[in-house]
Amino acid sequence: MAISMYQASVPRFANTLSNLSRILDKAQAHVEARKLDPAALTAFRLYPDMFPFTRQIQIACDAAKGACARLAGVENPSYSDAEQTLVELKARIAKTVDFVGSFKPDQIDGSEEKDITLKLGGKDVTFKGMQYLCGHALPTFYFHVTTAYNILRHNGVEIGKRDYIGTP
Amino acid sequence: MAISMYQASVPRFANTLSNLSRILDKAQAHVEARKLDPAALTAFRLYPDMFPFTRQIQIACDAAKGACARLAGVENPSYSDAEQTLVELKARIAKTVDFVGSFKPDQIDGSEEKDITLKLGGKDVTFKGMQYLCGHALPTFYFHVTTAYNILRHNGVEIGKRDYIGTP
């Protein structure tokens, strides 16, 4: 036995996105308790040329949905990126969890050697399925979730690594 | 076929740690070009009760070496956590890459169902090998590498996601 492509993707994305949604609940409570302008968090960037919190969440969702869609060979749905508020971002996460959770193991298993072509820096780059999932999609996903987490931590929202890991 | 426990661990840790080492080279060049106190980066925290940069690197290394050692059932070497400088942190990363790279596939493959017990929040928590690797060790590893990255980005070091992903 080994790890199936499904096991390495769908439950990991779904689990971490669900944890992220609960982290956004804590951010919402933080904003309300202090009567903050919600944009103080959602528009926050750790550096001027980094993406703001909203975009970090959108890209994390896109990494998850894109990976599942590409590995399964189904249409990758386009989301409008119009979210501005924590409530809207939570809805995007929920939509992504639903999409990711709609895949059955037999749609994704067996995609280890499948060619996956991405546009990176304006060029087409082709990966094998396993390399794409383990070396690109998962690290990218965790990167944006963690950066969103760091933006909240940097602004004093009381969250910890346990919120990010959840119950694996 | 599927993803072996080895494929999901050793090459992923080694690749990202090597990318992290090159990110530290860019941090070193940044410090030297601006004649900064090197501790301005290594002691930096994104929030007062978060770990500083040095500790983020140490924990990322520990997540990688601990995962390989536990899955293979070999002694998990203890590192002294005495690093203060970027040069010393690069040496720790190199030591970790060497350790992780010393494992052969047959030492780690087949550990999917192996019981792995960790001390978390003062309590013993037992995972199955696959759940531990995919749901705990890898997300923890990427979390600390990304937080180290974010500390550098927040301080103006010119790095990008491509430095983190490298060549998967």
Coordinates of C-alpha atoms in Angstrom, one line a residue, chain A:
Chain A
M1 CA 0.0 0.0 0.0
A2 CA 1.0 3.6 -0.3
I3 CA -0.7 7.0 -0.4
S4 CA -3.2 7.4 -3.1
M5 CA -3.4 10.6 -5.1
Y6 CA -6.9 11.2 -3.7
Q7 CA -5.7 10.7 -0.1
A8 CA -2.8 13.2 -0.6
S9 CA -5.1 15.8 -2.1
V10 CA -8.9 16.0 -1.3
P11 CA -8.9 15.3 2.5
R12 CA -5.8 17.6 3.0
F13 CA -7.3 20.5 1.1
A14 CA -10.7 20.1 2.7
N15 CA -9.3 19.8 6.2
T16 CA -7.0 22.8 6.0
L17 CA -9.7 25.0 4.3
S18 CA -12.2 24.1 7.1
N19 CA -9.5 25.1 9.7
L20 CA -9.0 28.3 7.7
S21 CA -12.7 29.0 7.8
R22 CA -12.7 28.7 11.6
I23 CA -9.7 31.0 11.7
L24 CA -11.7 33.6 9.8
D25 CA -14.4 33.3 12.5
K26 CA -11.8 34.3 15.0
A27 CA -10.8 37.2 12.8
Q28 CA -14.4 38.3 12.6
A29 CA -14.8 38.1 16.4
H30 CA -11.6 40.1 16.8
V31 CA -12.9 42.9 14.4
E32 CA -16.3 43.0 16.1
A33 CA -14.9 43.1 19.7
R34 CA -12.7 46.0 18.8
K35 CA -15.1 47.7 16.4
L36 CA -12.3 47.7 13.8
D37 CA -12.7 48.6 10.2
P38 CA -12.9 45.1 8.7
A39 CA -10.7 46.2 5.8
A40 CA -7.9 46.7 8.3
L41 CA -7.5 43.0 8.2
T42 CA -8.8 42.0 4.7
A43 CA -6.8 44.6 2.9
F44 CA -3.7 44.1 5.0
R45 CA -0.4 43.2 3.3
L46 CA 2.8 42.1 5.1
Y47 CA 4.8 44.3 2.6
P48 CA 3.6 46.8 -0.1
D49 CA 4.3 44.5 -3.0
M50 CA 2.7 41.4 -1.4
F51 CA -0.9 40.3 -1.9
P52 CA -3.4 41.4 0.7
F53 CA -5.3 39.0 2.9
T54 CA -8.3 38.7 0.6
R55 CA -6.0 37.6 -2.3
Q56 CA -4.1 35.1 -0.1
I57 CA -7.4 33.4 0.7
Q58 CA -8.5 33.4 -2.9
I59 CA -5.3 31.9 -4.1
A60 CA -5.3 29.2 -1.4
C61 CA -8.8 28.3 -2.6
D62 CA -7.7 28.3 -6.2
A63 CA -4.7 26.1 -5.5
A64 CA -7.0 23.5 -3.9
K65 CA -9.8 23.6 -6.6
G66 CA -7.2 23.8 -9.5
A67 CA -5.3 20.8 -8.2
C68 CA -8.4 18.6 -7.9
A69 CA -9.8 19.7 -11.3
R70 CA -6.5 19.2 -13.2
L71 CA -5.8 15.8 -11.6
A72 CA -9.3 14.6 -12.4
G73 CA -9.4 16.2 -15.8
V74 CA -12.5 18.2 -15.3
E75 CA -13.3 21.9 -15.9
N76 CA -11.6 24.1 -13.3
P77 CA -14.4 26.5 -12.3
S78 CA -13.6 30.2 -12.5
Y79 CA -14.4 32.2 -9.4
S80 CA -14.9 36.0 -9.7
D81 CA -12.4 37.2 -7.0
A82 CA -14.9 39.8 -5.9
E83 CA -14.8 39.0 -2.2
Q84 CA -14.2 42.0 0.1
T85 CA -15.4 40.9 3.5
L86 CA -14.5 38.0 5.9
V87 CA -18.1 36.7 5.4
E88 CA -17.6 36.7 1.6
L89 CA -14.2 35.0 2.0
K90 CA -15.8 32.3 4.2
A91 CA -18.4 31.7 1.5
R92 CA -15.6 31.2 -1.1
I93 CA -13.8 28.8 1.2
A94 CA -17.1 26.9 1.7
K95 CA -17.7 26.8 -2.0
T96 CA -14.2 25.4 -2.5
V97 CA -14.6 22.8 0.2
D98 CA -17.8 21.7 -1.5
F99 CA -16.1 21.5 -4.9
V100 CA -13.1 19.7 -3.6
G101 CA -15.3 17.3 -1.6
S102 CA -17.3 16.5 -4.7
F103 CA -14.5 14.4 -6.1
K104 CA -14.5 10.6 -5.7
P105 CA -11.3 8.7 -5.2
D106 CA -11.5 7.0 -8.7
Q107 CA -11.6 10.4 -10.4
I108 CA -8.2 11.4 -8.9
D109 CA -6.4 8.1 -8.2
G110 CA -4.1 7.0 -11.0
S111 CA -3.1 10.5 -12.0
E112 CA 0.5 10.1 -10.7
E113 CA 2.0 10.2 -14.2
K114 CA -0.6 12.4 -15.9
D115 CA 0.8 15.5 -17.7
I116 CA -0.3 18.7 -16.0
T117 CA 0.5 21.9 -17.8
L118 CA 0.5 25.2 -15.9
K119 CA 1.2 28.7 -17.1
L120 CA 4.0 29.9 -14.8
G121 CA 5.6 33.3 -15.4
G122 CA 4.0 33.4 -18.8
K123 CA 5.5 30.1 -19.9
D124 CA 3.9 26.6 -20.2
V125 CA 5.4 24.3 -17.6
T126 CA 4.5 20.6 -17.6
F127 CA 4.6 18.4 -14.5
K128 CA 3.7 14.8 -13.9
G129 CA 0.7 14.5 -11.6
M130 CA 2.5 13.4 -8.5
Q131 CA 5.3 16.0 -8.9
Y132 CA 2.6 18.7 -9.5
L133 CA 0.6 17.7 -6.4
C134 CA 3.4 17.2 -4.0
G135 CA 5.9 19.7 -5.3
H136 CA 3.7 22.5 -6.5
A137 CA 0.0 22.5 -5.5
L138 CA 0.4 21.4 -1.9
P139 CA 3.3 23.7 -1.0
T140 CA 1.5 26.6 -2.8
F141 CA -1.7 25.9 -0.9
Y142 CA 0.0 25.8 2.5
F143 CA 2.1 28.9 1.6
H144 CA -1.0 31.1 1.0
V145 CA -3.0 29.7 4.0
T146 CA 0.1 30.3 6.3
T147 CA 0.5 33.8 4.9
A148 CA -3.1 34.6 5.6
Y149 CA -2.6 33.2 9.1
N150 CA 0.5 35.4 9.5
I151 CA -1.3 38.5 8.5
L152 CA -3.9 37.9 11.2
R153 CA -1.3 37.0 13.8
H154 CA 0.7 40.1 12.9
N155 CA -2.5 42.1 13.6
G156 CA -3.1 40.6 17.0
V157 CA -5.8 38.1 16.2
E158 CA -5.6 35.3 18.8
I159 CA -4.9 32.2 16.9
G160 CA -2.3 29.5 17.1
K161 CA -0.7 26.8 15.1
R162 CA -3.3 24.4 16.5
D163 CA -6.0 26.3 14.6
Y164 CA -4.1 25.8 11.4
I165 CA -3.4 22.1 11.9
G166 CA -6.8 21.3 13.4
T167 CA -7.5 17.6 13.7
P168 CA -5.6 15.9 10.8

